[in-house]
Coordinates of C-alpha atoms and ligand atoms in Angstrom, one line a residue:
M1 CA 61.7 8.1 -2.3
D2 CA 61.3 4.4 -2.7
F3 CA 57.5 4.2 -1.9
Q4 CA 57.5 0.4 -2.4
K5 CA 60.1 0.1 0.3
L6 CA 58.2 2.5 2.6
A7 CA 55.1 0.5 2.1
E8 CA 56.9 -2.7 3.0
R9 CA 58.4 -1.1 6.1
L10 CA 55.1 0.3 7.3
L11 CA 52.9 -2.7 6.5
P12 CA 55.3 -5.6 6.3
G13 CA 54.2 -9.0 5.0
D14 CA 52.1 -10.4 2.3
Y15 CA 48.9 -8.4 1.6
P16 CA 46.8 -9.4 -1.3
P17 CA 46.9 -6.9 -4.2
P18 CA 43.7 -5.1 -5.0
E19 CA 43.1 -7.3 -8.0
Q20 CA 42.6 -10.2 -5.7
F21 CA 39.8 -8.5 -3.9
E22 CA 38.3 -7.5 -7.2
A23 CA 38.2 -11.2 -8.1
Q24 CA 37.0 -12.3 -4.6
Y25 CA 34.1 -9.8 -4.6
P26 CA 33.1 -9.7 -8.3
P27 CA 30.2 -7.6 -9.6
R28 CA 27.0 -9.1 -8.5
G29 CA 25.6 -10.0 -11.9
L30 CA 22.3 -8.3 -11.3
A31 CA 20.3 -6.5 -14.0
P32 CA 21.8 -3.0 -14.6
S33 CA 18.7 -1.4 -13.2
A34 CA 18.9 -3.3 -9.9
A35 CA 20.1 -1.2 -7.0
V36 CA 22.4 -2.5 -4.3
T37 CA 21.9 -0.4 -1.2
R38 CA 23.0 -0.7 2.4
L39 CA 22.5 0.5 5.9
A40 CA 25.8 1.1 7.6
P41 CA 25.1 2.0 11.2
S42 CA 27.6 2.4 14.0
P43 CA 26.7 0.0 16.8
T44 CA 26.0 2.7 19.4
G45 CA 22.7 1.2 20.5
F46 CA 20.8 4.3 19.6
I47 CA 18.6 3.9 16.5
H48 CA 16.7 7.0 15.5
L49 CA 14.1 8.1 13.2
G50 CA 16.7 9.3 10.7
N51 CA 18.0 5.7 10.5
L52 CA 14.5 4.5 9.7
F53 CA 13.9 7.2 7.2
V54 CA 17.0 6.3 5.3
A55 CA 16.3 2.5 5.8
I56 CA 12.9 2.8 4.2
A57 CA 14.3 4.6 1.2
N58 CA 17.1 2.1 0.8
E59 CA 14.8 -0.8 1.3
R60 CA 12.3 0.4 -1.2
I61 CA 14.8 1.3 -3.9
A62 CA 16.6 -2.0 -3.5
H63 CA 13.6 -4.3 -3.5
Q64 CA 11.6 -2.4 -6.0
S65 CA 14.5 -2.7 -8.5
G66 CA 15.1 -6.4 -7.8
G67 CA 18.4 -5.4 -6.0
V68 CA 19.9 -6.1 -2.6
L69 CA 19.8 -4.4 0.8
Y70 CA 22.5 -5.3 3.1
L71 CA 23.6 -4.4 6.6
R72 CA 27.1 -3.4 7.4
I73 CA 28.3 -2.6 10.8
E74 CA 30.7 0.3 11.1
D75 CA 32.4 -0.6 14.3
T76 CA 35.8 0.9 13.8
D77 CA 35.3 3.3 16.6
L78 CA 35.5 0.9 19.5
K79 CA 34.8 3.4 22.2
R80 CA 31.2 3.6 20.9
K81 CA 30.5 -0.1 20.7
V82 CA 27.5 -1.3 22.8
D83 CA 26.7 -5.0 23.3
G84 CA 23.5 -6.2 21.6
A85 CA 23.5 -3.1 19.4
V86 CA 23.5 -5.0 16.2
E87 CA 20.6 -7.2 17.2
A88 CA 18.8 -4.0 18.3
V89 CA 19.2 -2.5 14.9
I90 CA 17.9 -5.6 13.2
E91 CA 15.0 -5.9 15.7
A92 CA 14.0 -2.3 15.5
L93 CA 14.0 -2.3 11.7
R94 CA 12.2 -5.6 11.5
Y95 CA 9.4 -4.1 13.5
F96 CA 8.9 -1.7 10.6
D97 CA 9.2 -4.6 8.1
I98 CA 12.6 -3.6 6.8
R99 CA 14.3 -6.8 5.9
F100 CA 17.9 -7.2 4.9
D101 CA 18.9 -9.7 2.2
E102 CA 22.4 -10.1 3.6
G103 CA 24.9 -8.7 6.1
A104 CA 25.9 -8.8 9.7
E105 CA 23.8 -11.4 11.6
I106 CA 21.5 -11.8 8.6
D107 CA 20.7 -15.2 7.3
G108 CA 21.6 -14.6 3.6
P109 CA 24.1 -15.6 1.0
N110 CA 26.6 -13.2 2.6
A111 CA 29.1 -13.6 -0.2
Y112 CA 30.4 -10.1 0.2
G113 CA 31.3 -10.3 3.9
P114 CA 32.6 -10.0 6.5
Y115 CA 30.1 -7.3 7.3
Y116 CA 31.7 -6.0 10.5
Q117 CA 34.4 -3.5 9.6
R118 CA 36.6 -4.7 12.4
A119 CA 36.8 -8.1 10.7
R120 CA 37.9 -6.4 7.5
A121 CA 41.1 -4.9 8.9
P122 CA 43.4 -6.9 6.5
I123 CA 41.5 -5.6 3.5
Y124 CA 41.9 -2.0 4.5
R125 CA 45.5 -2.5 5.2
A126 CA 46.1 -4.1 1.9
Y127 CA 44.6 -1.1 0.1
A128 CA 46.6 1.3 2.4
K129 CA 49.7 -0.5 1.5
D130 CA 49.0 -0.3 -2.1
L131 CA 48.4 3.5 -1.8
I132 CA 51.7 4.0 0.1
A133 CA 53.5 1.9 -2.6
R134 CA 52.0 4.2 -5.2
G135 CA 53.1 7.3 -3.3
R136 CA 49.4 8.2 -2.7
A137 CA 49.5 7.9 1.1
Y138 CA 52.2 8.5 3.7
P139 CA 52.9 8.2 7.4
C140 CA 52.3 11.2 9.6
F141 CA 54.0 11.5 13.0
C142 CA 52.3 14.6 14.1
T143 CA 51.0 14.4 17.7
E144 CA 47.7 15.7 19.0
E145 CA 49.6 18.8 20.3
D146 CA 51.2 19.4 16.9
L147 CA 47.7 19.3 15.3
A148 CA 46.2 21.6 17.9
R149 CA 49.0 24.1 17.3
L150 CA 48.5 23.9 13.6
R151 CA 44.8 24.6 14.1
E152 CA 45.6 27.6 16.2
R153 CA 48.0 28.9 13.6
Q154 CA 45.5 28.4 10.7
T155 CA 42.8 30.1 12.7
A156 CA 45.1 33.1 13.4
E157 CA 46.0 33.3 9.8
K158 CA 42.3 33.0 8.8
Q159 CA 43.0 29.9 6.8
V160 CA 40.9 26.7 6.4
T161 CA 41.9 24.4 9.2
G162 CA 43.1 20.9 8.6
Y163 CA 46.1 18.9 7.3
Y164 CA 46.7 20.0 3.7
G165 CA 49.1 21.6 1.3
R166 CA 51.8 23.6 2.8
Y167 CA 50.6 22.8 6.3
A168 CA 51.0 19.1 5.8
R169 CA 54.3 18.8 7.5
C170 CA 54.8 15.1 7.1
R171 CA 53.7 15.0 3.5
D172 CA 57.3 15.5 2.3
L173 CA 59.4 13.9 4.9
T174 CA 62.6 12.4 3.5
E175 CA 63.3 8.7 3.8
E176 CA 65.9 9.5 6.5
E177 CA 63.4 11.5 8.6
I178 CA 60.8 8.7 8.3
D179 CA 63.5 6.1 9.3
A180 CA 64.5 8.2 12.3
A181 CA 60.9 8.6 13.5
L182 CA 60.1 4.9 13.0
A183 CA 63.4 4.0 14.8
A184 CA 62.4 6.2 17.7
G185 CA 59.1 4.3 17.9
K186 CA 57.0 7.4 17.2
P187 CA 53.3 6.5 16.7
Y188 CA 52.0 7.5 13.3
V189 CA 48.8 7.5 11.2
I190 CA 48.6 7.0 7.4
R191 CA 47.3 9.9 5.5
L192 CA 46.0 10.3 1.9
R193 CA 48.4 12.4 -0.2
S194 CA 45.6 14.5 -1.7
Q195 CA 45.9 15.7 -5.3
G196 CA 42.9 18.0 -5.3
D197 CA 42.5 21.8 -5.5
P198 CA 39.5 23.2 -3.7
A199 CA 39.5 26.1 -6.2
V200 CA 38.4 23.6 -8.8
K201 CA 34.7 22.8 -8.5
H202 CA 32.7 20.1 -10.2
I203 CA 29.0 19.7 -10.8
F204 CA 27.9 16.6 -9.0
R205 CA 24.5 15.0 -9.5
D206 CA 23.1 14.0 -6.1
E207 CA 20.2 11.6 -6.4
I208 CA 18.2 13.6 -3.9
K209 CA 19.6 17.1 -4.0
G210 CA 20.0 17.3 -7.7
E211 CA 23.0 19.1 -9.2
I212 CA 25.3 20.5 -6.6
T213 CA 28.7 22.1 -6.8
V214 CA 31.4 20.2 -5.1
P215 CA 35.0 21.5 -4.7
E216 CA 37.9 19.1 -5.0
N217 CA 39.4 17.8 -1.8
D218 CA 42.8 18.9 -0.7
Q219 CA 42.8 17.5 2.9
D220 CA 45.3 14.8 3.6
V221 CA 42.8 12.9 5.6
V222 CA 43.8 10.1 7.9
I223 CA 43.0 6.7 6.3
L224 CA 44.5 4.4 8.9
K225 CA 44.7 5.5 12.6
S226 CA 47.7 4.8 14.7
D227 CA 46.2 1.5 15.8
G228 CA 45.9 0.4 12.2
I229 CA 42.1 0.8 12.2
P230 CA 40.7 2.7 9.3
T231 CA 38.7 5.9 9.4
Y232 CA 35.1 5.9 8.3
H233 CA 36.1 7.7 5.1
F234 CA 38.5 5.0 4.0
A235 CA 36.6 2.0 5.2
H236 CA 33.3 2.9 3.7
A237 CA 34.8 3.6 0.3
I238 CA 36.5 0.2 0.2
D239 CA 33.4 -1.5 1.6
D240 CA 30.9 0.2 -0.7
H241 CA 33.1 -0.8 -3.6
L242 CA 33.8 -4.4 -2.7
M243 CA 30.3 -5.0 -1.6
R244 CA 29.3 -3.7 -5.0
T245 CA 27.0 -1.0 -3.7
T246 CA 25.4 1.0 -6.5
L247 CA 23.6 3.6 -4.4
V248 CA 24.4 5.2 -1.1
V249 CA 21.5 7.0 0.6
R250 CA 22.8 8.5 3.8
G251 CA 22.2 11.6 6.0
E252 CA 23.1 15.0 4.7
E253 CA 25.6 15.4 7.5
W254 CA 28.0 13.5 5.2
L255 CA 27.7 16.0 2.3
A256 CA 30.6 18.0 3.7
S257 CA 32.8 14.9 3.4
L258 CA 31.8 14.1 -0.1
P259 CA 34.9 15.7 -1.7
I260 CA 37.1 13.4 0.4
H261 CA 35.0 10.4 -0.6
L262 CA 35.1 11.2 -4.3
E263 CA 38.8 11.6 -4.2
L264 CA 39.2 8.3 -2.3
F265 CA 37.1 6.4 -4.9
D266 CA 39.2 7.9 -7.6
V267 CA 42.6 7.2 -6.1
L268 CA 41.5 3.7 -5.2
G269 CA 40.5 3.1 -8.8
F270 CA 36.9 2.4 -7.9
R271 CA 33.8 3.3 -9.9
R272 CA 31.8 5.7 -7.7
P273 CA 28.4 4.6 -6.5
K274 CA 25.5 7.1 -6.8
Y275 CA 24.9 9.2 -3.8
G276 CA 21.7 10.5 -2.3
H277 CA 22.0 12.8 0.7
N278 CA 18.9 12.8 2.7
C279 CA 17.7 15.9 4.4
S280 CA 17.6 15.9 8.2
L281 CA 14.2 15.6 10.0
M282 CA 13.1 18.9 11.4
K283 CA 10.4 19.8 13.9
M284 CA 8.7 23.0 14.8
D285 CA 9.8 24.5 18.1
G286 CA 7.5 27.5 18.7
E287 CA 7.9 29.6 15.6
S288 CA 11.1 28.1 14.3
R289 CA 12.2 24.9 12.7
R290 CA 15.1 22.9 14.2
K291 CA 16.6 19.5 13.8
L292 CA 15.2 16.7 16.0
S293 CA 17.5 16.4 18.9
K294 CA 18.4 13.3 20.9
R295 CA 18.4 15.3 24.1
K296 CA 15.2 17.2 23.7
D297 CA 12.9 14.9 21.6
P298 CA 12.1 11.5 22.8
E299 CA 10.3 10.9 19.5
L300 CA 13.7 10.8 17.7
S301 CA 14.4 7.4 19.2
L302 CA 12.8 4.4 17.4
A303 CA 12.5 2.8 20.9
F304 CA 9.9 5.5 21.6
Y305 CA 7.5 4.1 19.0
R306 CA 7.8 0.6 20.3
R307 CA 7.4 1.6 23.9
E308 CA 4.3 3.7 23.1
G309 CA 3.0 1.0 20.9
Y310 CA 2.6 2.9 17.6
H311 CA 1.5 0.5 15.0
P312 CA 4.4 -0.1 12.6
R313 CA 2.2 0.5 9.6
A314 CA 1.2 4.0 10.9
V315 CA 4.8 5.0 11.4
K316 CA 5.7 3.7 7.9
V317 CA 2.8 5.4 6.3
Y318 CA 3.9 8.7 7.9
M319 CA 7.5 8.2 6.9
L320 CA 6.5 7.5 3.3
T321 CA 4.3 10.6 3.4
L322 CA 7.4 12.6 4.3
L323 CA 9.7 10.8 1.9
N324 CA 7.7 11.0 -1.3
S325 CA 5.3 13.9 -1.8
D326 CA 2.9 12.0 -3.9
F327 CA 2.6 9.1 -1.5
E328 CA -0.4 10.6 0.3
E329 CA -2.4 10.9 -2.9
W330 CA -1.5 7.4 -3.9
Y331 CA -2.5 6.1 -0.5
G332 CA -5.8 7.9 -0.6
K333 CA -6.5 6.0 -3.8
H334 CA -5.1 2.6 -2.6
P335 CA -5.8 2.4 1.1
E336 CA -6.0 -1.4 1.0
S337 CA -2.9 -2.0 -1.1
P338 CA 0.4 -3.2 0.5
L339 CA 2.7 -0.2 0.9
T340 CA 5.2 -2.0 -1.3
E341 CA 3.0 -1.3 -4.3
F342 CA 3.6 2.4 -4.0
P343 CA 6.1 3.4 -6.7
F344 CA 8.8 4.9 -4.6
R345 CA 11.3 7.1 -6.3
I346 CA 14.5 8.6 -4.9
G347 CA 14.0 11.6 -7.2
K348 CA 10.8 12.5 -5.3
M349 CA 12.5 12.8 -2.0
S350 CA 12.6 16.2 -0.4
R351 CA 15.7 18.3 -0.9
S352 CA 15.3 20.3 2.2
G353 CA 14.4 19.3 5.8
A354 CA 11.2 17.2 6.1
L355 CA 9.1 18.5 8.9
F356 CA 8.2 15.8 11.5
D357 CA 5.0 16.4 13.5
L358 CA 3.9 13.9 16.1
N359 CA 0.3 15.2 15.8
K360 CA 0.3 14.2 12.2
L361 CA 1.6 10.8 13.1
N362 CA -1.2 10.5 15.7
D363 CA -3.8 11.3 13.1
I364 CA -2.4 8.7 10.8
S365 CA -2.3 6.2 13.7
K366 CA -6.0 6.8 14.5
N367 CA -6.8 6.1 10.9
E368 CA -4.7 3.0 10.6
L369 CA -5.9 1.5 13.9
S370 CA -9.5 2.2 13.0
R371 CA -9.1 0.1 9.9
L372 CA -7.9 -3.0 11.7
S373 CA -10.3 -5.9 12.4
V374 CA -11.0 -6.8 16.0
E375 CA -8.7 -9.8 15.8
E376 CA -5.8 -7.7 14.3
M377 CA -6.3 -5.1 17.0
A378 CA -6.4 -7.7 19.8
D379 CA -3.2 -9.3 18.4
F380 CA -1.4 -6.0 18.1
L381 CA -2.4 -5.0 21.7
R382 CA -1.4 -8.4 23.0
Q383 CA 2.0 -8.2 21.6
W384 CA 2.6 -4.8 23.0
A385 CA 1.2 -5.7 26.4
Q386 CA 3.4 -8.8 26.6
A387 CA 6.4 -6.6 26.2
F388 CA 5.4 -3.4 27.9
G389 CA 2.0 -3.7 29.6
S390 CA 1.3 -3.8 33.3
P391 CA 0.1 -7.1 34.9
E392 CA -3.4 -5.6 35.0
Q393 CA -3.3 -4.9 31.2
Q394 CA -1.9 -8.3 30.5
A395 CA -4.9 -9.8 32.3
Y396 CA -7.2 -8.2 29.8
F397 CA -6.2 -10.9 27.3
A398 CA -7.4 -13.8 29.6
D399 CA -11.0 -13.3 28.5
E400 CA -10.8 -13.0 24.7
E401 CA -14.5 -12.8 24.2
K402 CA -14.9 -9.9 26.5
L403 CA -11.9 -8.1 24.9
S404 CA -13.4 -8.6 21.4
R405 CA -16.7 -7.1 22.5
V406 CA -14.9 -4.2 24.1
L407 CA -12.8 -3.5 21.0
A408 CA -15.7 -4.0 18.6
L409 CA -17.7 -1.4 20.5
C410 CA -14.9 1.1 20.9
M411 CA -13.9 0.8 17.3
G412 CA -17.4 1.2 16.2
I413 CA -17.4 -2.0 14.2
G414 CA -20.8 -2.6 12.8
G415 CA -21.8 1.0 13.4
K416 CA -22.4 3.7 10.8
K417 CA -18.8 4.9 11.0
R418 CA -15.7 3.5 12.6
R419 CA -14.6 5.4 15.7
K420 CA -11.1 6.8 15.8
D421 CA -10.3 6.9 19.5
F422 CA -7.2 4.8 19.4
I423 CA -3.7 6.1 18.7
T424 CA -1.2 3.7 20.2
A425 CA -1.3 0.4 22.1
A426 CA -0.4 2.1 25.4
Q427 CA -3.1 4.7 25.0
T428 CA -5.7 2.1 23.8
L429 CA -5.2 0.0 26.9
N430 CA -5.6 3.0 29.1
E431 CA -8.7 4.0 27.2
I432 CA -10.4 0.7 27.7
A433 CA -9.2 0.3 31.4
Y434 CA -12.7 1.2 32.7
F435 CA -14.0 -2.1 31.3
Y436 CA -11.7 -3.9 33.8
A437 CA -11.6 -1.7 36.9
V438 CA -13.3 1.2 38.5
P439 CA -12.1 4.3 36.7
A440 CA -9.0 5.6 38.4
Q441 CA -9.9 9.2 37.4
R442 CA -13.1 10.9 36.5
D443 CA -13.8 13.8 34.3
A444 CA -15.6 16.5 36.3
Y445 CA -19.4 16.3 36.6
R446 CA -21.1 19.3 35.1
V447 CA -24.0 19.0 37.6
D448 CA -23.7 19.6 41.3
D449 CA -23.3 16.7 43.8
V450 CA -26.9 16.7 44.9
T451 CA -28.1 16.4 41.3
R452 CA -25.5 13.8 40.5
D453 CA -26.6 11.6 43.5
A454 CA -30.2 12.1 42.6
V455 CA -29.5 10.8 39.0
L456 CA -27.5 7.8 40.3
D457 CA -30.2 6.9 42.9
A458 CA -33.0 7.1 40.4
F459 CA -31.0 5.1 37.9
A460 CA -30.2 2.4 40.6
A461 CA -33.9 2.2 41.5
T462 CA -35.1 1.5 38.0
Y463 CA -32.1 -0.3 36.4
D464 CA -32.9 -3.7 35.0
H465 CA -30.0 -5.4 33.2
A466 CA -32.3 -7.2 30.9
D467 CA -33.7 -3.9 29.4
D468 CA -32.9 -3.4 25.8
A469 CA -31.4 -0.2 24.6
Q470 CA -34.7 1.5 23.9
V471 CA -36.3 0.6 27.2
W472 CA -33.1 1.6 29.0
F473 CA -33.0 5.0 27.4
S474 CA -36.6 5.7 28.0
K475 CA -35.9 5.2 31.7
V476 CA -33.1 7.7 31.5
K477 CA -35.5 10.1 29.9
I478 CA -37.9 9.6 32.7
I479 CA -35.2 10.3 35.3
A480 CA -34.3 13.5 33.3
A481 CA -37.8 14.7 33.3
D482 CA -38.4 13.9 37.0
L483 CA -35.4 16.1 37.8
G484 CA -36.3 19.0 35.7
F485 CA -34.2 18.2 32.6
A486 CA -35.7 18.1 29.1
A487 CA -36.3 14.5 28.1
E488 CA -36.2 15.4 24.4
M489 CA -33.3 17.4 22.9
R490 CA -35.7 19.3 20.6
D491 CA -37.8 20.5 23.6
F492 CA -34.6 21.8 25.2
K493 CA -33.4 23.5 22.1
A494 CA -36.8 25.2 21.6
D495 CA -36.8 26.7 25.1
P496 CA -33.5 26.2 27.1
S497 CA -34.6 28.4 29.9
A498 CA -37.5 26.2 30.8
Y499 CA -35.2 23.4 31.9
R500 CA -32.1 22.7 34.1
G501 CA -30.6 21.0 31.1
S502 CA -31.3 18.1 28.8
V503 CA -31.3 14.4 28.9
A504 CA -27.7 14.7 27.6
D505 CA -26.6 16.1 30.9
V506 CA -28.2 13.3 32.7
A507 CA -26.6 10.7 30.4
E508 CA -23.3 12.4 31.0
V509 CA -23.6 11.9 34.7
L510 CA -24.1 8.2 34.1
R511 CA -21.3 8.0 31.6
I512 CA -18.8 9.6 34.0
A513 CA -20.0 7.4 36.9
F514 CA -19.4 4.2 34.9
T515 CA -16.5 5.1 32.7
G516 CA -14.9 8.1 34.3
R517 CA -15.3 9.9 30.9
A518 CA -17.6 12.5 29.6
N519 CA -17.3 10.8 26.1
S520 CA -17.5 7.2 25.4
P521 CA -19.1 4.7 23.0
D522 CA -22.7 3.8 23.6
L523 CA -23.3 3.6 27.3
W524 CA -26.0 0.9 27.3
S525 CA -23.6 -1.4 25.3
I526 CA -20.8 -0.6 27.9
L527 CA -23.1 -1.7 30.7
Q528 CA -24.0 -4.9 28.9
I529 CA -20.3 -5.7 28.7
L530 CA -19.6 -4.8 32.3
G531 CA -22.4 -7.1 33.6
E532 CA -25.0 -6.5 36.2
D533 CA -22.9 -7.0 39.3
V534 CA -20.2 -4.6 38.1
V535 CA -22.9 -2.0 37.1
R536 CA -24.4 -2.1 40.6
A537 CA -21.0 -2.0 42.3
R538 CA -20.0 1.0 40.2
L539 CA -23.2 2.8 41.1
R540 CA -22.3 2.4 44.7
A541 CA -18.7 3.4 44.1
A542 CA -19.7 6.5 42.2
H543 CA -21.9 7.5 45.0
A544 CA -19.3 7.4 47.7
Ligands
LIG1 N1 28.4 4.7 10.0 C1 27.8 5.9 9.5 C2 26.8 6.4 10.4 O1 26.3 5.7 11.3 C3 27.2 5.5 8.1 C4 27.1 6.6 7.2 C5 26.8 6.0 5.8 O2 25.6 5.6 5.6 O3 27.6 5.9 5.0 O4 26.4 7.6 10.4

């Protein structure tokens, strides 16, 4: 067979030889220790936690080593393309402070582009032509039905399914057969003519999983589809090489394809990058662990964290906690340091599924938000409210002074200990809603209605907005005593049966009346922020 002629026939015209691409995309000239990593999403519009997980690892490894992180868009599968998806990826990752140095829609040197795979079609074809000319790839005219029949046969014969070895019917077509098929206008794909033997196994050093055994590939995988568009396998090998990627960190769902990728790198004459296959994120579902699912778990989508208003730092801290087991300890010692100072190492990544737990993230979020200044908190809330808040919530930001007082009080700033009531922007704005409107809901009063009204009446009768906290509280104590509650906790504790309850029960009535909640920051301070008119109006409303 004259492979050269076949190549010309299948892909006629001048395609640059591989050496030309080597010259056009030379090694980057970085220090040997500098890692070139990438994110290579398909533009489906759905960006998930797994993407962020891998993005943080790639970003840290690249930037910590003085290397490069670039963004490549794997858009060969047109059916899945969604408008605005690329911008959405960049946006979503920027929120978590993942910045690309170059790539699709990135303002960078971009010397290794184009970064959209669709724009690279001539490059893939040039390499495919070269493989055909070297007898390492061939046209396959099998139809979908042929392949379905083959699968059935292999299943019946209890053989591995796929297009390989003696099952690869088009692998050894004669020149005349190929000519006839082409003349008949039959559609065809280009397949790799694999040289591997799966009985031969090699030890492979995965940067995350450690040493793993990988069999050789014998599948004659498709490299160019019938429309001339490459498959992921083929395109990513060429791109990772020409973009001079040194390390591929990707999801472990690609581990099964690793034998194919290794063979492709070898047959293309490329030096292999290092690979790290990252474990899937798991969650507990009852007693068992399972992968996070797009259908069942809203928290899988990165959009969820934006919409709920999780602080990006909290999400990042949690991701780092999951990514490197010693992060938590480091963070405990360096709570004020930029996260970029943590010495991230790929070798410390978990080899088996990391367990994602929203409650744990919520705890971290409480901690992170409690450490913000009032100004930082107000900015964070404002940005969220502008994008996602209700008009009522957006109106909170009209009176900055009031908002600052509210936040300082609710965060416990200036107090003995910071409060940790806030988890997300959405939840925080709900939490402080009572400063702006009569509470929409109230916790249940523990006392009966008659007692409740008696407390409210007595309070209304003696309330003076000018009272300081001590005077105010002494009045509450008097109300308590008058109604048969212990004015002092210690009296109540000494002899509970002598009272209907304690001053705490009376204070709780007031707390629920004003805030809707049985727990709140200091009530006197809340009333000072509400202002006298609102205090009196709420007393009337609580009564109704
Ligand atoms: N386009 C692939 C995906 O979205 C990329 C896998 C890789 O990182 O190589 O899953």
